[in-house]
mmCIF file with all atom_site columns, C-alpha atoms and ligand atoms in Angstrom:
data_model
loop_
_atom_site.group_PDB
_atom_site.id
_atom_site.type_symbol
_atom_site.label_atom_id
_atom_site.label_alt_id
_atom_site.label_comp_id
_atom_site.label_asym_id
_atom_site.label_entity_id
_atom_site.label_seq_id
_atom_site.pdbx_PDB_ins_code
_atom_site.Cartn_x
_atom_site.Cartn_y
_atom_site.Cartn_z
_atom_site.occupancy
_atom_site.B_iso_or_equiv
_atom_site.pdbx_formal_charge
_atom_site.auth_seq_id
_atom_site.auth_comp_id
_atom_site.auth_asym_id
_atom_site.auth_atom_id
_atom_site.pdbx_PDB_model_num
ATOM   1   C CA . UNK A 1 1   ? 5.624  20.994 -6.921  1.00 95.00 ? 1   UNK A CA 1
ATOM   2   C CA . UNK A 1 2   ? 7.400  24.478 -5.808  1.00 97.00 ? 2   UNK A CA 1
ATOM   3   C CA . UNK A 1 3   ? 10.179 25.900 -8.430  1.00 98.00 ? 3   UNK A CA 1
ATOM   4   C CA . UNK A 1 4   ? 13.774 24.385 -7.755  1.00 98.00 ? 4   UNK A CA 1
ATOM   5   C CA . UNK A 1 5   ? 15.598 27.653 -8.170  1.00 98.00 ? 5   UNK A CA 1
ATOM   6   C CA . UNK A 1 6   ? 19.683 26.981 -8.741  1.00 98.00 ? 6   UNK A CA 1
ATOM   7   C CA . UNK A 1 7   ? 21.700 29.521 -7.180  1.00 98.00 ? 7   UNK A CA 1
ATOM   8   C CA . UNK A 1 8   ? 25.902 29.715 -7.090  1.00 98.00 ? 8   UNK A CA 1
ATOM   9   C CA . UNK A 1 9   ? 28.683 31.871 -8.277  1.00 98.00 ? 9   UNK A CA 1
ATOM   10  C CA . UNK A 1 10  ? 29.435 32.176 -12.060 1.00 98.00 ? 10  UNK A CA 1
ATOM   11  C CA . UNK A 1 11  ? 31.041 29.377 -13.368 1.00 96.00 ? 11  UNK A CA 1
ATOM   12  C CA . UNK A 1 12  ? 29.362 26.499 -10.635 1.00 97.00 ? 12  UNK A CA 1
ATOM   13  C CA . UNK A 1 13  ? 27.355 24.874 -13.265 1.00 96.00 ? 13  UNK A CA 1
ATOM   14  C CA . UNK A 1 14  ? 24.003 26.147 -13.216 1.00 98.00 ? 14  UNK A CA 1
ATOM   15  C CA . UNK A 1 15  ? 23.046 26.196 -16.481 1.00 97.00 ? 15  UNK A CA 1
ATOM   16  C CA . UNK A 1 16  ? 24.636 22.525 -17.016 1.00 97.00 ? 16  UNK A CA 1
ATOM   17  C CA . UNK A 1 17  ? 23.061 21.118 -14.053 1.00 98.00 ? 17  UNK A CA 1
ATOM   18  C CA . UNK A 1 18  ? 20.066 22.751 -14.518 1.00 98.00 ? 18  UNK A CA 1
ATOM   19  C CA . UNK A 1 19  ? 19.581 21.210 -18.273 1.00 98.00 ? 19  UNK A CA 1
ATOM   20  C CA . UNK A 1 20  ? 20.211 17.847 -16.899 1.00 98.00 ? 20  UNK A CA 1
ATOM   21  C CA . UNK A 1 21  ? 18.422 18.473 -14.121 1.00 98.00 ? 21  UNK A CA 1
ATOM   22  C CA . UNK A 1 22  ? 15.269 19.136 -16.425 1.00 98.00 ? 22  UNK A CA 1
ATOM   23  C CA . UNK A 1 23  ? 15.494 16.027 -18.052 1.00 98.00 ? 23  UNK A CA 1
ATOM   24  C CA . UNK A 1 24  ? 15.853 13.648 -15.100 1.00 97.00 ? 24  UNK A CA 1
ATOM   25  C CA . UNK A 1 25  ? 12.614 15.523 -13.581 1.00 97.00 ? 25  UNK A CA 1
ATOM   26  C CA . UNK A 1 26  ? 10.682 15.922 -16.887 1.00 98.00 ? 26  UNK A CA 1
ATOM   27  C CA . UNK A 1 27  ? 11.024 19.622 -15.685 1.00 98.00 ? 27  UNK A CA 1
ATOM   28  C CA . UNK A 1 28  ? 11.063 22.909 -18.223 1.00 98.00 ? 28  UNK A CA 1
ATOM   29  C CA . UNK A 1 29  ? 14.049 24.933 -17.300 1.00 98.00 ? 29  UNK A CA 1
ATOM   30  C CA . UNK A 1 30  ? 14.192 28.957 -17.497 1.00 98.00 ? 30  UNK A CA 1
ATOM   31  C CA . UNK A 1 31  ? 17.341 31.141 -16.535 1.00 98.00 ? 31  UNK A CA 1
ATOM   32  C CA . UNK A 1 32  ? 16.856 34.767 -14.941 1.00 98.00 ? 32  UNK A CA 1
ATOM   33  C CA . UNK A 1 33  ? 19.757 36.123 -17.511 1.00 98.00 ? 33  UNK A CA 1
ATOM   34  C CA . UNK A 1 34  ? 18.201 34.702 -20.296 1.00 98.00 ? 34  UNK A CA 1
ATOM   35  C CA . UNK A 1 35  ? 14.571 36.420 -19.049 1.00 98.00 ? 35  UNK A CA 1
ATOM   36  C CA . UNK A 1 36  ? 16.594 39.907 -18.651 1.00 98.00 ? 36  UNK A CA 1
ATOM   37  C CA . UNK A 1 37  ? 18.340 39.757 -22.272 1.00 98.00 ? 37  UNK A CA 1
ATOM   38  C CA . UNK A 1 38  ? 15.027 38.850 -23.468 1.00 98.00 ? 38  UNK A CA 1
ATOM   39  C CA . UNK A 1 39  ? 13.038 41.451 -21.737 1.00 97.00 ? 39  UNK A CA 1
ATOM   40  C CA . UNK A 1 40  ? 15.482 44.209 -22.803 1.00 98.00 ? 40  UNK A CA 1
ATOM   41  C CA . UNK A 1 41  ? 16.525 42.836 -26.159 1.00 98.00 ? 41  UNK A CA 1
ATOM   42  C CA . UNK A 1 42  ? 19.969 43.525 -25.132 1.00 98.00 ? 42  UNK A CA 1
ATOM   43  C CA . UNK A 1 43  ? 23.140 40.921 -23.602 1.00 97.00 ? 43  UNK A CA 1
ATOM   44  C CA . UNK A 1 44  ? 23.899 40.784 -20.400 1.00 97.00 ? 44  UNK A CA 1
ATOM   45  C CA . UNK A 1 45  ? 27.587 42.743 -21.305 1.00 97.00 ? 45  UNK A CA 1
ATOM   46  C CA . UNK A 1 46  ? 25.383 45.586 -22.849 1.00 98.00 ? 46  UNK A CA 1
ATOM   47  C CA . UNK A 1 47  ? 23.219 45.969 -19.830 1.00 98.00 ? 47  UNK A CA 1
ATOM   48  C CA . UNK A 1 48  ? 26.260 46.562 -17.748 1.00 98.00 ? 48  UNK A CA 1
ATOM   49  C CA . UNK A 1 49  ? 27.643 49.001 -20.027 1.00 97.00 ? 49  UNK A CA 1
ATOM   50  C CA . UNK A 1 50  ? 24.562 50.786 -20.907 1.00 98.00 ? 50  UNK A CA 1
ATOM   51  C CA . UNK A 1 51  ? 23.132 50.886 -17.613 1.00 97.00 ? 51  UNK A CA 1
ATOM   52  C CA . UNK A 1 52  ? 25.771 49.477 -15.009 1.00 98.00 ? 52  UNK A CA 1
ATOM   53  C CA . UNK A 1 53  ? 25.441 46.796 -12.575 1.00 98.00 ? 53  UNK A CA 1
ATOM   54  C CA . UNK A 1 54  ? 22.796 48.980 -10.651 1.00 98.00 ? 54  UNK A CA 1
ATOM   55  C CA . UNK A 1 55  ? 20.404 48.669 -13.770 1.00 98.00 ? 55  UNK A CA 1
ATOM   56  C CA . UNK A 1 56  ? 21.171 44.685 -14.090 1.00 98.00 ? 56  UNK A CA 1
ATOM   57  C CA . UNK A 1 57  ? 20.124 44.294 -10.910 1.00 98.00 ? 57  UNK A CA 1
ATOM   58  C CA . UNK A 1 58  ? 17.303 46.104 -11.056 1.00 98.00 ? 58  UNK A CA 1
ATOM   59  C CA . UNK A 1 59  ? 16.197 44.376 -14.241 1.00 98.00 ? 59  UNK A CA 1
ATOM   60  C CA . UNK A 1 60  ? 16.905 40.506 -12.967 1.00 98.00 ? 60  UNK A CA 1
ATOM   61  C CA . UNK A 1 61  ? 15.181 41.166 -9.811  1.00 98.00 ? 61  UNK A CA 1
ATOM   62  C CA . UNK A 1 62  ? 11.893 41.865 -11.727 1.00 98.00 ? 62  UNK A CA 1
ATOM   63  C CA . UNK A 1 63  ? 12.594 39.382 -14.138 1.00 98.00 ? 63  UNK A CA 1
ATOM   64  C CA . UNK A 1 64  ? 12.989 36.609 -11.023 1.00 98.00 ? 64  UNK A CA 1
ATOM   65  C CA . UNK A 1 65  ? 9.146  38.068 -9.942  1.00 98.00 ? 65  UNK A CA 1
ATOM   66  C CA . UNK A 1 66  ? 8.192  37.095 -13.047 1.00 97.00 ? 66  UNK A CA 1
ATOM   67  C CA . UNK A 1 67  ? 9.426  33.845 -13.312 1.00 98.00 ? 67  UNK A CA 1
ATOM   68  C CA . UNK A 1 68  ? 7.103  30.737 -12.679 1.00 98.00 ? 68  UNK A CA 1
ATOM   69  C CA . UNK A 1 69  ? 7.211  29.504 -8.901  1.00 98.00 ? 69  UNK A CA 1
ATOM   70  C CA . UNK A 1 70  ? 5.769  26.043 -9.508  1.00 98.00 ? 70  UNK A CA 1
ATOM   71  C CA . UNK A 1 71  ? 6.788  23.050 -11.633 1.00 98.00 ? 71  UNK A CA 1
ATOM   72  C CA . UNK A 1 72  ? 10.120 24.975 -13.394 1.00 98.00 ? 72  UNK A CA 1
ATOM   73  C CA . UNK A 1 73  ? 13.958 24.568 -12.743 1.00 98.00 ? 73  UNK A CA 1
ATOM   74  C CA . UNK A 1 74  ? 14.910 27.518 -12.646 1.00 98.00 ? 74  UNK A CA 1
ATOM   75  C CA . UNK A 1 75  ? 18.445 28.878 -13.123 1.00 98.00 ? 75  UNK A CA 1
ATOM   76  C CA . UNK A 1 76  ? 19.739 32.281 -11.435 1.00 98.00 ? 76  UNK A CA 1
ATOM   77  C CA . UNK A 1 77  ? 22.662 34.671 -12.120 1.00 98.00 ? 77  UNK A CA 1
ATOM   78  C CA . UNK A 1 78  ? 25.207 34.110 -9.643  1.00 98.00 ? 78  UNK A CA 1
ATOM   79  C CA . UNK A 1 79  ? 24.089 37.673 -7.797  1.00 98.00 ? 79  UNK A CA 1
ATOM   80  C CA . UNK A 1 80  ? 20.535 37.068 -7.961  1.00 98.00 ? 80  UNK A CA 1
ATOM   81  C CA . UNK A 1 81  ? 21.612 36.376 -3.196  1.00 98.00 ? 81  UNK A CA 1
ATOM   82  C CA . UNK A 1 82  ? 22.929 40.469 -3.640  1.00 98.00 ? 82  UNK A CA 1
ATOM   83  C CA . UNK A 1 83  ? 19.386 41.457 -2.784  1.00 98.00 ? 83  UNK A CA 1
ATOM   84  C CA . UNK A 1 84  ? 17.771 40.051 0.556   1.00 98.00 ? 84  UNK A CA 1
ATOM   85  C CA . UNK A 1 85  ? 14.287 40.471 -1.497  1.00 98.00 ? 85  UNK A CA 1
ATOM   86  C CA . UNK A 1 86  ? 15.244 38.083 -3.826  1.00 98.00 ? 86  UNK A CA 1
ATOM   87  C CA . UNK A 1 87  ? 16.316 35.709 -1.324  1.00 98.00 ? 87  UNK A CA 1
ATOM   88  C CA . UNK A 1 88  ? 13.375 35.637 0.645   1.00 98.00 ? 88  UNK A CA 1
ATOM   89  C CA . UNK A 1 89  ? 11.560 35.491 -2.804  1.00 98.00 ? 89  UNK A CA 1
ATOM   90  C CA . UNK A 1 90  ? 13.148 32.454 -3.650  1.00 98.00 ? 90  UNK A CA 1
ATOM   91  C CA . UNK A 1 91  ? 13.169 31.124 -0.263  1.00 98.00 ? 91  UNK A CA 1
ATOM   92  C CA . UNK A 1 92  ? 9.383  31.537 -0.042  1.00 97.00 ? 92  UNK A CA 1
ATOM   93  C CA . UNK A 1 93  ? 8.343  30.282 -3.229  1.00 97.00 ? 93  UNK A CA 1
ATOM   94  C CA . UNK A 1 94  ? 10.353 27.390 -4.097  1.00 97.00 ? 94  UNK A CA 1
ATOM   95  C CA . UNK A 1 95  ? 13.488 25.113 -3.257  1.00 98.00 ? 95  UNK A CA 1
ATOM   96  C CA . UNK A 1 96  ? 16.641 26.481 -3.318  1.00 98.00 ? 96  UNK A CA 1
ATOM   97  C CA . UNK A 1 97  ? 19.982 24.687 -4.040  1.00 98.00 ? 97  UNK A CA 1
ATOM   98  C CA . UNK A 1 98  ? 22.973 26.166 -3.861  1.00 98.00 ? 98  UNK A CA 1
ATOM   99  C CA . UNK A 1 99  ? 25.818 24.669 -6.238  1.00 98.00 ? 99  UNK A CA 1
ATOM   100 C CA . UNK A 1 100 ? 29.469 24.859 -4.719  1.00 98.00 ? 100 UNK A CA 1
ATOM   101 C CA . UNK A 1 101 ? 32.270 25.160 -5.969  1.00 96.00 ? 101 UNK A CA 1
ATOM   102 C CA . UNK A 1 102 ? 36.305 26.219 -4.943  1.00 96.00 ? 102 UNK A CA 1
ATOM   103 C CA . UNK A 1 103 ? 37.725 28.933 -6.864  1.00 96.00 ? 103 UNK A CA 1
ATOM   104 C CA . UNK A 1 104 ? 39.959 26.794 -8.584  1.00 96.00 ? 104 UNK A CA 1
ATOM   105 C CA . UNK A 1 105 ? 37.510 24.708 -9.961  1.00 95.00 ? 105 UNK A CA 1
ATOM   106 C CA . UNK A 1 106 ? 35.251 28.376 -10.730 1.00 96.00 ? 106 UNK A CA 1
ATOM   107 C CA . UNK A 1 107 ? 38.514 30.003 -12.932 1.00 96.00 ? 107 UNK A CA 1
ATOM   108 C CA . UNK A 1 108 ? 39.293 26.536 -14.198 1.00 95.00 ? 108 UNK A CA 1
ATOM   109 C CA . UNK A 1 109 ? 35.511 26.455 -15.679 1.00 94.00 ? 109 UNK A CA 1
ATOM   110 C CA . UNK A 1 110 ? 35.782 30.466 -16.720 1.00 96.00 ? 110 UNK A CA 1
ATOM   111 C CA . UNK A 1 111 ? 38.963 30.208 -18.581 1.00 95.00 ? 111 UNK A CA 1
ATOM   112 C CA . UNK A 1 112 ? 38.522 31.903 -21.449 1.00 94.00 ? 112 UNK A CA 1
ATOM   113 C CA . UNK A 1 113 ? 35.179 33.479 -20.954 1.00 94.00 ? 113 UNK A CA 1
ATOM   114 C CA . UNK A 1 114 ? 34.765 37.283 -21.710 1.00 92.00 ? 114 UNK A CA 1
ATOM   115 C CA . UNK A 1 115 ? 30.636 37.461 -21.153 1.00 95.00 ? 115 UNK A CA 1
ATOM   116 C CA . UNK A 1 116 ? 30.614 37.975 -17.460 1.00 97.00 ? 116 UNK A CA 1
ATOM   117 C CA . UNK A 1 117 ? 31.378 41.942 -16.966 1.00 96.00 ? 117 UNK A CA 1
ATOM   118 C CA . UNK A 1 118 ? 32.427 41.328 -13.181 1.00 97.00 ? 118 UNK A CA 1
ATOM   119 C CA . UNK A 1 119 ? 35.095 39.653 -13.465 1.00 96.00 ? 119 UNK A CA 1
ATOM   120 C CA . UNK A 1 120 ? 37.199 41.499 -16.705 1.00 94.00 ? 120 UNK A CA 1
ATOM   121 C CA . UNK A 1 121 ? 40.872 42.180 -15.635 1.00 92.00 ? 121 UNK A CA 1
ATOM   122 C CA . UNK A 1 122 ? 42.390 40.470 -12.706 1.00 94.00 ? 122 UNK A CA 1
ATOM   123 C CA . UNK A 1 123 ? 40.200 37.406 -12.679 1.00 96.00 ? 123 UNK A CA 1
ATOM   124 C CA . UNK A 1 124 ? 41.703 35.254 -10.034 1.00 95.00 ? 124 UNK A CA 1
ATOM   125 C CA . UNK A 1 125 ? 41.695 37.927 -7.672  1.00 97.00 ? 125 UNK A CA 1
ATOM   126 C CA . UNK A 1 126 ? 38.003 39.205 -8.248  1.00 97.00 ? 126 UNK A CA 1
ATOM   127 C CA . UNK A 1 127 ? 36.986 35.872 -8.327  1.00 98.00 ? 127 UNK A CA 1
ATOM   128 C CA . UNK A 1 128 ? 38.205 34.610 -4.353  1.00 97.00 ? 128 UNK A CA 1
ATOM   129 C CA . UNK A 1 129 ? 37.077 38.463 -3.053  1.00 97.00 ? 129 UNK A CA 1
ATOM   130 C CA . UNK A 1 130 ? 33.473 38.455 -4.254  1.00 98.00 ? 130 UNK A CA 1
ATOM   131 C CA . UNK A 1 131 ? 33.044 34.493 -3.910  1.00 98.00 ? 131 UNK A CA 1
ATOM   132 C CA . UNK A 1 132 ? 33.964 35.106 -0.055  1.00 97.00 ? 132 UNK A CA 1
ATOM   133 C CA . UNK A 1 133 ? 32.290 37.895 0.093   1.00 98.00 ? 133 UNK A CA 1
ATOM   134 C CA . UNK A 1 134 ? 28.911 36.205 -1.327  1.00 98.00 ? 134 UNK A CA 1
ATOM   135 C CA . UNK A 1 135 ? 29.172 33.074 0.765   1.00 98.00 ? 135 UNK A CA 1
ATOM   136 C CA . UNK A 1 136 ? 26.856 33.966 3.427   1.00 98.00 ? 136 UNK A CA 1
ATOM   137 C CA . UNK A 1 137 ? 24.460 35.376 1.774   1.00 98.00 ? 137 UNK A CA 1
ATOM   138 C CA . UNK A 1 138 ? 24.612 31.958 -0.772  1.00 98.00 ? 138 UNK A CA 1
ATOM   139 C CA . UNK A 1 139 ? 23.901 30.210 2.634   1.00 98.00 ? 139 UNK A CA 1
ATOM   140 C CA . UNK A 1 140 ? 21.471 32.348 3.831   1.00 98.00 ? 140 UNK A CA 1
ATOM   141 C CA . UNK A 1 141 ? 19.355 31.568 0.979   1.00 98.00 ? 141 UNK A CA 1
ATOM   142 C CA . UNK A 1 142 ? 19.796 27.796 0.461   1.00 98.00 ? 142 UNK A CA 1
ATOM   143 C CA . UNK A 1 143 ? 17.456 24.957 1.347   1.00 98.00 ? 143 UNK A CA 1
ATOM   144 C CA . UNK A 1 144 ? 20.040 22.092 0.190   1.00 98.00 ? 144 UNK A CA 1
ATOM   145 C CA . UNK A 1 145 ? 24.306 23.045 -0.851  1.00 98.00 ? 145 UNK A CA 1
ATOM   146 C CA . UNK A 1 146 ? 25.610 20.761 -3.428  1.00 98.00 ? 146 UNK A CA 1
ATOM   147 C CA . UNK A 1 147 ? 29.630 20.706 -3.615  1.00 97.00 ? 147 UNK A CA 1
ATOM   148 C CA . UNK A 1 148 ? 30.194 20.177 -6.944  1.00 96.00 ? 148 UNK A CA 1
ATOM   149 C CA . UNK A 1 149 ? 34.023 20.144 -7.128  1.00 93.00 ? 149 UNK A CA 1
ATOM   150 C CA . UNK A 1 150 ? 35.779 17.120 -8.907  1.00 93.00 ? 150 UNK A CA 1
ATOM   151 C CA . UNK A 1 151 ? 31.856 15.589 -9.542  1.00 96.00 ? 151 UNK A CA 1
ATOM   152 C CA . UNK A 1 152 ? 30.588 14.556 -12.980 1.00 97.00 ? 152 UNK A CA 1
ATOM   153 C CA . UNK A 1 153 ? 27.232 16.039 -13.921 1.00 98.00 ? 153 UNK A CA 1
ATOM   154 C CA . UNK A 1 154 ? 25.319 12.695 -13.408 1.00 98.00 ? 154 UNK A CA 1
ATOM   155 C CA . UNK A 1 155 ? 26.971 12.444 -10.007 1.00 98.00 ? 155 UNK A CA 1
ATOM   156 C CA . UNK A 1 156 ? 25.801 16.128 -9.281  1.00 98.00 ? 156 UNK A CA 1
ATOM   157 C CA . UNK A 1 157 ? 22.266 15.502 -10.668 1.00 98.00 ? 157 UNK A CA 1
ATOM   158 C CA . UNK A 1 158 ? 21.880 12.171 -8.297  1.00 97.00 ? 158 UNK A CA 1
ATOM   159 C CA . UNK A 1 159 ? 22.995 13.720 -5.278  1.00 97.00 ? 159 UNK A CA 1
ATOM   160 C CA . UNK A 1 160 ? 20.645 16.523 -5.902  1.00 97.00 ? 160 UNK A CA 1
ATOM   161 C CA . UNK A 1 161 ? 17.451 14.566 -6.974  1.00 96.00 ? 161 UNK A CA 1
ATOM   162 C CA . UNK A 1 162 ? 18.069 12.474 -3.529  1.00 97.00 ? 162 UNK A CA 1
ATOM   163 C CA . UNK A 1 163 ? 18.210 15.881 -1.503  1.00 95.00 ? 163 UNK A CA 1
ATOM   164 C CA . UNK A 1 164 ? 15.066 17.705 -3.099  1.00 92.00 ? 164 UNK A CA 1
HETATM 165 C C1 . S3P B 2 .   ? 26.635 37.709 -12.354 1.00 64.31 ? 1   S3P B C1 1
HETATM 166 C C2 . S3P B 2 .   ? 26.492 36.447 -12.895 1.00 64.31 ? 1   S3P B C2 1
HETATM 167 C C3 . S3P B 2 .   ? 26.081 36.229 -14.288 1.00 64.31 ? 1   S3P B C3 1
HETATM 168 C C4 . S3P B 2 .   ? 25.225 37.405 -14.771 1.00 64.31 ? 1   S3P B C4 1
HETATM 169 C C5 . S3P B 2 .   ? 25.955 38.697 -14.570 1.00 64.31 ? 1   S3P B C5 1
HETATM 170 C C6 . S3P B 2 .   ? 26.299 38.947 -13.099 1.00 64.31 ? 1   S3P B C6 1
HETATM 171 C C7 . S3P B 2 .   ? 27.091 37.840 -10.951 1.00 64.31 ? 1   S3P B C7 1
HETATM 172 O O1 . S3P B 2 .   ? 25.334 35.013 -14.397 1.00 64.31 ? 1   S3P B O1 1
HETATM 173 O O2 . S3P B 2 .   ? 24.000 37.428 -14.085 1.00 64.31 ? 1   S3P B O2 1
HETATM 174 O O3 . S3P B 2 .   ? 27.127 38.681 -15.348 1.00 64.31 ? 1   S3P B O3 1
HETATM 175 O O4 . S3P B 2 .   ? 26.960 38.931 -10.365 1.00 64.31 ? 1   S3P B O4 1
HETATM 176 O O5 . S3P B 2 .   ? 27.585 36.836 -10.386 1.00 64.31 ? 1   S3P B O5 1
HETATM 177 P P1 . S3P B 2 .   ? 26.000 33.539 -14.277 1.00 64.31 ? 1   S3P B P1 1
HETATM 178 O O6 . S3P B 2 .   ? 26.118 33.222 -12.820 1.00 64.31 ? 1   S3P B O6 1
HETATM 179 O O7 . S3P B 2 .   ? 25.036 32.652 -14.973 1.00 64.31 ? 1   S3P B O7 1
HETATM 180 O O8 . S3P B 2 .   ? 27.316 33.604 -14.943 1.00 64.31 ? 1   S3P B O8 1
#
């Protein structure tokens, strides 16, 4: 079967739902972040320093080439959409679900967290003006949206195994 690639904003559960995801499907899972740290050696919060968000993005979009298209979960950082390349990529090759969330349930999730470079200082704020500003191009790219707002895991992964 083709790839299931998860796609969402930080914080929507990918990498939960993805794990669980691979063991209801017998699936291997494989994140684009992970791919980029390990092709560069570096974190993601180094990347951005070293070589800003430009350079990340140039970096996950070949890592997401290189990335198996059949048989794999695969999870996505939550601007892998930015680039209409990658969404036809994904679009072409495999099945793409789109995990919702409200921003309340996104900064409830990220409270706390100090590895995602986009959204250091005024959190709330960033968070509602790029998640708007994202949403159509999350749509544009999604075979199947999953809300996954006030749902338990094993309530996320049956909804989604009944949609694939
Ligand atoms: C980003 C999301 C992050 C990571 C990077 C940029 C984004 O991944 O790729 O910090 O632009 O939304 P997660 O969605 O896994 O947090």
């Amino acid at each position: 079967m083709k790839s299931i690639y998860l796609i969402g904003f930080m914080g929507s559960g990918k990498t939960t739902i993805g794990k669980a995801l691979s063991l209801s499907l017998n699936l291997p899972v494989m994140d684009s972040d992970e791919e980029v740290s390990r092709l560069t050696g570096k974190t993601i919060v180094e990347i951005f320093e070293g070589e800003g968000e430009v350079g990340f993005r140039t970096l996950e979009t070949k890592c997401l080439r290189n990335l198996p298209v059949e048989n794999f979960i695969i999870t996505t950082g939550g601007g892998i959409v930015l680039k209409e390349e990658n969404r036809q990529w994904m679009r072409e090759n495999g099945k793409v679900v789109l995990l919702d969330a409200s921003p309340e349930e996104i900064l409830k999730r990220l409270e706390g967290d100090k590895t995602r470079p986009l959204l250091i200082g005024e959190k709330e704020t960033k968070v509602v003006k790029i998640l708007s500003e994202r949403m159509p191009l999350y749509l544009d790219a999604a075979d199947v949206i999953i809300d996954t707002t006030d749902k338990s895991v094993e309530t996320i992964v049956e909804e989604l195994m009944n949609r694939l």
